[in-house]
Tab-separated table of C-alpha atoms in Angstrom:
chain	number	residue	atom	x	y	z
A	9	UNK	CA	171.960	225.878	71.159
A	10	UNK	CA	171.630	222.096	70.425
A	11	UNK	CA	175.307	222.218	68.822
A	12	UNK	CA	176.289	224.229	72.590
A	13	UNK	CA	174.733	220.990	74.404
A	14	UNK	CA	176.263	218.261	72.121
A	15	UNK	CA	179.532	219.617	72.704
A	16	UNK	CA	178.841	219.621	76.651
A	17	UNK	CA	178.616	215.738	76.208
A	18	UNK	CA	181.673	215.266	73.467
A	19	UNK	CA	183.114	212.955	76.142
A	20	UNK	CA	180.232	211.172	77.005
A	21	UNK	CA	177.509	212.372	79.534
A	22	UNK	CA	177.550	214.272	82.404
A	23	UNK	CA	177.028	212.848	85.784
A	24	UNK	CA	175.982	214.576	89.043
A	25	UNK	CA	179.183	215.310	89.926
A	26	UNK	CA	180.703	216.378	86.706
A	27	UNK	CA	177.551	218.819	85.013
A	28	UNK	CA	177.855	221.749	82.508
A	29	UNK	CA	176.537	224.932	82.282
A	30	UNK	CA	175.103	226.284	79.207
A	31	UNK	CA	175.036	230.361	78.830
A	32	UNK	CA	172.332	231.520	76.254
A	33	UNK	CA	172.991	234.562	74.775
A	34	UNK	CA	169.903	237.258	74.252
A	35	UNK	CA	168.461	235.865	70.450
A	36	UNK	CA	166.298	234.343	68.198
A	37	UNK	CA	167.092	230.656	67.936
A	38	UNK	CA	165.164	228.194	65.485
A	39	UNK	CA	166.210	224.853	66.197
A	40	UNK	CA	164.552	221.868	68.598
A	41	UNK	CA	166.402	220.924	71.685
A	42	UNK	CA	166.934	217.707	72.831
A	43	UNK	CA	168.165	218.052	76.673
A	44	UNK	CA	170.770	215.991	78.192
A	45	UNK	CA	171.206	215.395	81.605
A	46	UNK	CA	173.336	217.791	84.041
A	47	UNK	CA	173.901	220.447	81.431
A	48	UNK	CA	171.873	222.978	82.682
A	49	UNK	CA	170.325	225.721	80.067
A	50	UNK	CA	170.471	229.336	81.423
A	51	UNK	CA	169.089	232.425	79.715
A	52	UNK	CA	169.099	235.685	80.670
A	53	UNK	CA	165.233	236.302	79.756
A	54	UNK	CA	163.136	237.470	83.289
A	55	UNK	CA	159.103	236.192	82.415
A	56	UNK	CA	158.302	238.120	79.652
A	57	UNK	CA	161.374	240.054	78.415
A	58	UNK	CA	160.914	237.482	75.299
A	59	UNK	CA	164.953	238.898	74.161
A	60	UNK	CA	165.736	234.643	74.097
A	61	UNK	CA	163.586	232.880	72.217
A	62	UNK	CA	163.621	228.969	70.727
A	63	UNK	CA	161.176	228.779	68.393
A	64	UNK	CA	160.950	224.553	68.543
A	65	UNK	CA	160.181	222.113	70.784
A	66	UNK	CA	162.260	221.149	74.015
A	67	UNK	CA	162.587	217.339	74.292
A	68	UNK	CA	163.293	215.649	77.759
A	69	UNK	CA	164.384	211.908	77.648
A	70	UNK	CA	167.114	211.336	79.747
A	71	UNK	CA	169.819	208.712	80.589
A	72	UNK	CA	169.237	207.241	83.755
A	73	UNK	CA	172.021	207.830	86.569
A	74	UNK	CA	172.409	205.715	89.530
A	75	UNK	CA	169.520	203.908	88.825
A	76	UNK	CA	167.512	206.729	90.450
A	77	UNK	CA	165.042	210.247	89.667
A	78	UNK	CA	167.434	212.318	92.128
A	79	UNK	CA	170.617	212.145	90.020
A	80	UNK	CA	168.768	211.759	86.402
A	81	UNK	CA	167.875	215.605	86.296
A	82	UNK	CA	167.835	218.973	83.360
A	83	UNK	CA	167.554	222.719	84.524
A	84	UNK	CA	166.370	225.450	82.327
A	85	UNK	CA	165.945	228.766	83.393
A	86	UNK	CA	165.650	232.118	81.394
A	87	UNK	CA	164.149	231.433	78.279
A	88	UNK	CA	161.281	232.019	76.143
A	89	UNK	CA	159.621	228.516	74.040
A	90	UNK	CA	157.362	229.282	70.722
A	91	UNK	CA	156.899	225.968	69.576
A	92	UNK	CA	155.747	226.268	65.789
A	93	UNK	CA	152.293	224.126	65.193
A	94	UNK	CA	153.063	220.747	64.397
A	95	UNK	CA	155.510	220.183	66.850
A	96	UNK	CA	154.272	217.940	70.443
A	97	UNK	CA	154.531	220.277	72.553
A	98	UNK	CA	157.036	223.238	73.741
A	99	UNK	CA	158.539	220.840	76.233
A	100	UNK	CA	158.014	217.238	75.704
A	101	UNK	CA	158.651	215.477	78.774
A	102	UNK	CA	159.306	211.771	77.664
A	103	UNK	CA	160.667	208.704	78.113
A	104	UNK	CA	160.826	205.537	80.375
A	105	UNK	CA	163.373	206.214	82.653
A	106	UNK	CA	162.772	208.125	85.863
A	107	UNK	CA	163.941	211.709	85.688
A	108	UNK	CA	163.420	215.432	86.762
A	109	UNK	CA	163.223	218.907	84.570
A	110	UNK	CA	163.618	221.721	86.460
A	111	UNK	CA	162.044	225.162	85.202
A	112	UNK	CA	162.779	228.569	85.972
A	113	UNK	CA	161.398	232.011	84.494
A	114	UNK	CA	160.347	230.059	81.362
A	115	UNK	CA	157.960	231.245	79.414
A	116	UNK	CA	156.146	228.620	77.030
A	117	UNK	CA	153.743	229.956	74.347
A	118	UNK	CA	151.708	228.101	71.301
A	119	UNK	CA	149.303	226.736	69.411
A	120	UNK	CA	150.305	223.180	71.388
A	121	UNK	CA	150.611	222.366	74.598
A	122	UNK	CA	152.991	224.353	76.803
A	123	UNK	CA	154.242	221.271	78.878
A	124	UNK	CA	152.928	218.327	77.467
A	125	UNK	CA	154.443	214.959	80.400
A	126	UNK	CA	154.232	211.077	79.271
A	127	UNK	CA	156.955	209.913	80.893
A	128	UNK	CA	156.320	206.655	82.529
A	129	UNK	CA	159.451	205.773	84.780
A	130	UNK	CA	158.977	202.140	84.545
A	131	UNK	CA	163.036	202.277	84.601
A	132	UNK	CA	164.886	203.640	87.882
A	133	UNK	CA	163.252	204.564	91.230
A	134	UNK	CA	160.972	207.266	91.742
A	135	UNK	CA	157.962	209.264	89.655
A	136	UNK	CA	159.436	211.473	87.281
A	137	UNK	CA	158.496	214.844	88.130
A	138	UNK	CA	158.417	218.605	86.396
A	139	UNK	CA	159.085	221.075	88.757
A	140	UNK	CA	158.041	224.765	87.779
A	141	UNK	CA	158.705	227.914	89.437
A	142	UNK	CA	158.141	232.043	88.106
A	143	UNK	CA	156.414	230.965	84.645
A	144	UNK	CA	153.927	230.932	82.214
A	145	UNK	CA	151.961	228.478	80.400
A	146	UNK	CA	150.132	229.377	77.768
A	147	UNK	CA	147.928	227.877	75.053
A	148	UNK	CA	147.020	229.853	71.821
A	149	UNK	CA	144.505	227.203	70.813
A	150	UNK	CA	141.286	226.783	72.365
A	151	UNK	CA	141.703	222.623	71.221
A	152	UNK	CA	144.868	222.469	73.279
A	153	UNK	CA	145.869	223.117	77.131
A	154	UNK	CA	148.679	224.571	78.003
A	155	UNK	CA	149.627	221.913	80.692
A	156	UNK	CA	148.789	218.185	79.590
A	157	UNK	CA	149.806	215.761	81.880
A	158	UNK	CA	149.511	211.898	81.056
A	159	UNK	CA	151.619	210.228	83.973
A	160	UNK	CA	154.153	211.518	86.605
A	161	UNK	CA	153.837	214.812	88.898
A	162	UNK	CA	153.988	218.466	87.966
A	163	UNK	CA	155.019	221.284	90.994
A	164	UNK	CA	154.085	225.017	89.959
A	165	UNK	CA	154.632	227.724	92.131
A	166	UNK	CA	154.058	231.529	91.001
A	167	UNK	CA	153.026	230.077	87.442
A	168	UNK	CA	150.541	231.705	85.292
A	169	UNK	CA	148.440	228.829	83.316
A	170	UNK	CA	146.086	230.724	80.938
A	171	UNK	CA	144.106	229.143	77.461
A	172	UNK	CA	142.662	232.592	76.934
A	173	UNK	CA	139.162	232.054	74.312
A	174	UNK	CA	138.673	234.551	71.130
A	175	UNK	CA	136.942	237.507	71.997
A	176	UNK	CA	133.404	237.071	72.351
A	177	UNK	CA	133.640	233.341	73.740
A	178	UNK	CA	130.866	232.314	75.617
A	179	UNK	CA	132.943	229.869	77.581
A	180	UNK	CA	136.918	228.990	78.722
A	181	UNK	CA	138.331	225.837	76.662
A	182	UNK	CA	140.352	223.845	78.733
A	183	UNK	CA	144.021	225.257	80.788
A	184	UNK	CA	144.660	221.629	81.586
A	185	UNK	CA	144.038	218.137	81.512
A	186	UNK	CA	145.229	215.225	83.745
A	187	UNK	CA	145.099	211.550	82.953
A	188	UNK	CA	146.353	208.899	81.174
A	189	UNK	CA	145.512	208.578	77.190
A	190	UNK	CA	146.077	204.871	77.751
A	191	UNK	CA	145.475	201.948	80.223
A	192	UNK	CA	147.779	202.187	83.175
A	193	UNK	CA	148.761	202.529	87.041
A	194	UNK	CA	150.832	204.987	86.475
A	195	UNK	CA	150.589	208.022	89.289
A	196	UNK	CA	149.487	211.397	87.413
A	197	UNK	CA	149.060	214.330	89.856
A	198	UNK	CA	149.297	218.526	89.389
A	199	UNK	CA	150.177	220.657	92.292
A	200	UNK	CA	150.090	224.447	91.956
A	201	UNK	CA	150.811	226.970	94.669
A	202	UNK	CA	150.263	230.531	94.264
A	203	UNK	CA	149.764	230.321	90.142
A	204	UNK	CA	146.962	232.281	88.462
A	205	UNK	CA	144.454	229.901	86.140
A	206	UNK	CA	142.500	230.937	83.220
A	207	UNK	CA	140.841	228.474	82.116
A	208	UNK	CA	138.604	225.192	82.988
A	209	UNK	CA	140.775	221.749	84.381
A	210	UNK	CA	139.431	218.201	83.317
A	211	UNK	CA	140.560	215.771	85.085
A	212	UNK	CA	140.085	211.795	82.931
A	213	UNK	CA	141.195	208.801	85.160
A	214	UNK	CA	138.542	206.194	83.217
A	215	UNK	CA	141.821	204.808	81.644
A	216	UNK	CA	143.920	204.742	84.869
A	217	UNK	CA	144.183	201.124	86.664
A	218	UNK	CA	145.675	202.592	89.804
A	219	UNK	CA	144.153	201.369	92.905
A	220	UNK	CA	146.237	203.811	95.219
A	221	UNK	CA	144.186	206.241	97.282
A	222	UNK	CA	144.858	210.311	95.381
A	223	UNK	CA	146.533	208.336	92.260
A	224	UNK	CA	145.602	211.100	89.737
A	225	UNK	CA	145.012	213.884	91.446
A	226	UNK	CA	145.132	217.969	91.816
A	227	UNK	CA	145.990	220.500	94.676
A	228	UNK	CA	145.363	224.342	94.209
A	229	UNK	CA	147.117	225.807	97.634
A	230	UNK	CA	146.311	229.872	97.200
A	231	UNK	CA	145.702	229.828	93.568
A	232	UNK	CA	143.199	231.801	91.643
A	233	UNK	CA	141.098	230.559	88.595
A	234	UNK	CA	139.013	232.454	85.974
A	235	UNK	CA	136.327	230.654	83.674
A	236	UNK	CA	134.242	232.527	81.201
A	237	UNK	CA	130.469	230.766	81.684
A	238	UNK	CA	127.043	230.804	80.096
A	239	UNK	CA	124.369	229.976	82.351
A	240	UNK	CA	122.707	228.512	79.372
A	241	UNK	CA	125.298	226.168	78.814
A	242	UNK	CA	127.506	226.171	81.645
A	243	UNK	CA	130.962	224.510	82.356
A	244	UNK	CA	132.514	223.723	85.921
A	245	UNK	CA	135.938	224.996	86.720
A	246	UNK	CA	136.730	221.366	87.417
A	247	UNK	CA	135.187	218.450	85.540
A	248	UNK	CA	136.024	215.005	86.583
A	249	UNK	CA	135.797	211.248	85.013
A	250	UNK	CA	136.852	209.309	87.863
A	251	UNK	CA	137.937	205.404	87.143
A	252	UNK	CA	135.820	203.015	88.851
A	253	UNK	CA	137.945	203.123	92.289
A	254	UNK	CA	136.686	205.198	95.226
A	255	UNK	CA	139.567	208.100	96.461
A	256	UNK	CA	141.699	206.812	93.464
A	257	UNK	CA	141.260	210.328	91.810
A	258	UNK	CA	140.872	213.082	94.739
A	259	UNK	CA	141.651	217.023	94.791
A	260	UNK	CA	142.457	219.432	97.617
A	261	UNK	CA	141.655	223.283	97.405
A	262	UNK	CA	143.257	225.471	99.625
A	263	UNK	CA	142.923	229.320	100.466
A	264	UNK	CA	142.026	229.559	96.841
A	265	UNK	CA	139.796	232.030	94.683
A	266	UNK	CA	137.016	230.969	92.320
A	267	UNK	CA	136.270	233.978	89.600
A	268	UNK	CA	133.529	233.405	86.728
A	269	UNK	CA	131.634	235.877	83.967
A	270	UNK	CA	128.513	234.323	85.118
A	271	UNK	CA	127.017	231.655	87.229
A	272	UNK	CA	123.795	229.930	88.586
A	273	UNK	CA	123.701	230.203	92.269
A	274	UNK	CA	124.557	227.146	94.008
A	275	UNK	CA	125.963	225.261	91.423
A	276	UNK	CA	128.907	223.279	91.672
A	277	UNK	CA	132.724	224.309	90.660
A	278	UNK	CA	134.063	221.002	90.706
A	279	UNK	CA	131.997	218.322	89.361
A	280	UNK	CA	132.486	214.079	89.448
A	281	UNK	CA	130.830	212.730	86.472
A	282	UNK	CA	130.028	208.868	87.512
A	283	UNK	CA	131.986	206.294	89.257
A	284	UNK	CA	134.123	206.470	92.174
A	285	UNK	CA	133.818	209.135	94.792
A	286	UNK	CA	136.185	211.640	94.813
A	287	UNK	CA	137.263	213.565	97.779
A	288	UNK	CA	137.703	217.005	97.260
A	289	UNK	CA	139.762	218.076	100.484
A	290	UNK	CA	139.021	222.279	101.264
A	291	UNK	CA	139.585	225.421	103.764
A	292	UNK	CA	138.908	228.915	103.301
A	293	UNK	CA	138.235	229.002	99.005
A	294	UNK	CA	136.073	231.689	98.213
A	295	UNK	CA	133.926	232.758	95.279
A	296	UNK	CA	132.466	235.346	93.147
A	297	UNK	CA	130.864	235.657	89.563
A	298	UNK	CA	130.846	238.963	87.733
A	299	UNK	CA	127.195	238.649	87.557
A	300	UNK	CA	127.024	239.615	91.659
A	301	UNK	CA	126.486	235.802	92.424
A	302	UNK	CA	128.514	234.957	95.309
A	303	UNK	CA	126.618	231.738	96.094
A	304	UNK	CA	128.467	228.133	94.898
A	305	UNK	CA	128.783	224.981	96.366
A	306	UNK	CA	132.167	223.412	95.898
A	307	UNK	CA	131.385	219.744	94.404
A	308	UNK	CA	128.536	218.175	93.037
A	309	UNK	CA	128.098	214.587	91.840
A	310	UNK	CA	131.087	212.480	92.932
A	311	UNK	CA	132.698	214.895	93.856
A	312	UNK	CA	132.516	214.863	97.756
A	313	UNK	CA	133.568	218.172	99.981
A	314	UNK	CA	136.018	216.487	102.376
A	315	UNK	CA	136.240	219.835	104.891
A	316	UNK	CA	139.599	220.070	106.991
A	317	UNK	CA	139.475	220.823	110.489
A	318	UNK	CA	141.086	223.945	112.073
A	319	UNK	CA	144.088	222.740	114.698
């Protein structure tokens, strides 16, 4: 596959208006890929025919084109990623210069993260940004996430996210994390439309100097998330260390469903630990543990319920 790609750029990159096309055939490929920009990677794998497999790590650090996000861009569609332990991640989205992956009916499964983004587009205009559509994320390890994000926006829509605990776990390990690892201002935001989570989010902007109002920040819009709980020693399907900055982290939930094993009845789902307040914007969520509860308050702590209006 790698060999395919290097030969796409024999004559030097590709540029927006010159790309490739790379055809994967149905097989078992161990190799890592490094991706190049506008030579496009297409399988013929729908989500979870697993008949085109890389068993490796993806890399993303692109050349920057035009100076710009827009024209510095990879697509990969139809494949499955088994990234062996060791390795970063399945795809590690790198780099300094601003760029864009675009995934389709990818499937991403390991003992790492899935989808692991550190770019930090101090070079060329414009956030560097994952965009996902139709596939799964999924962590084998109950120490990793499937979807770490350090810096830069993810998009998922119809993605399944799932960490998925040994059998007899008493509680989910994390699905994902957002935040920066190190000091920065970096924007680092998740937005996921119609994806199914299993699995509990943290959310860590201590290290983030942003000042900017929803910074770091998350947005379920018709999502639904499972956590297994223990009332005895309970989690929070969100859990958030704000940085010292009012609305610099903030979250919107949206026509979204709330699932747990077990709960305490009126305890909070999303949870600010201290510092700044975080606004948790909301309309129509509903919730329900297994246990019969049906009684939860959104946020607790600094986490503030920030209700929209019906217009």
């Amino acid at each position: 596959m790698q060999a395919a790609i290097d030969a796409a750029v024999s004559g030097g990159e590709r540029t927006e208006a010159d790309p490739a096309l790379v055809l994967i055939l149905p097989g078992d490929y161990t190799e890592d890929v490094a991706l190049k920009k506008h030579v496009a990677l297409l399988g013929l794998d729908r989500l979870n025919q697993f008949s085109t497999i890389i068993r490796g790590q993806m890399t993303c650090s692109l050349t920057l084109e035009g100076g710009v996000r827009e024209k510095t861009f990879a697509t990969v569609a139809g494949l499955c990623i088994f990234p062996p332990g060791g390795k970063t991640a399945g795809i590690y989205f790198t780099g300094s210069n601003s760029q864009k992956l675009i995934l389709t009916d990818v499937a991403i499964e390991g003992s790492v993260p899935a989808i692991l983004a550190d770019n930090t587009f101090t070079v060329g205009t414009g956030t560097s940004q994952i965009l996902v559509t139709d596939c799964r994320l999924r962590s084998t390890n109950v120490l990793e996430p499937a979807l770490r994000v350090k810096s830069g926006a993810v998009e998922a829509n119809r993605t399944d996210l799932w960490n998925r605990p040994p059998v007899g776990a008493t509680s989910s390990p994390n699905v994902m994390v957002l935040g920066p690892s190190v000091a920065q201002s970096q924007t680092c935001t998740a937005a996921l439309t119609d994806c199914n989570i299993e699995g509990n989010v943290r959310i860590d902007s201590s290290l983030s100097t942003a000042i900017a109002a929803g910074s770091i920040g998350l947005s379920l819009l018709r999502c639904t998330q499972f956590i297994i709980n223990s009332t005895a020693v309970p989690i929070r399907f969100v859990l958030v260390n704000p940085n010292a900055t009012a609305g610099v982290t903030a979250l919107a939930v949206v026509l979204s469903v709330f699932r747990a094993t077990a709960w305490t009845s009126g305890t909070a789902m999303i949870f600010g630990n201290a510092g700044g307040s975080i606004p948790v914007i909301s309309r129509l969520n509903s919730f329900r543990a297994d246990t019969g509860i049906i009684v939860a308050n959104l946020t607790g702590g600094s986490a503030v319920n920030t209700v929209m209006g019906a217009v």
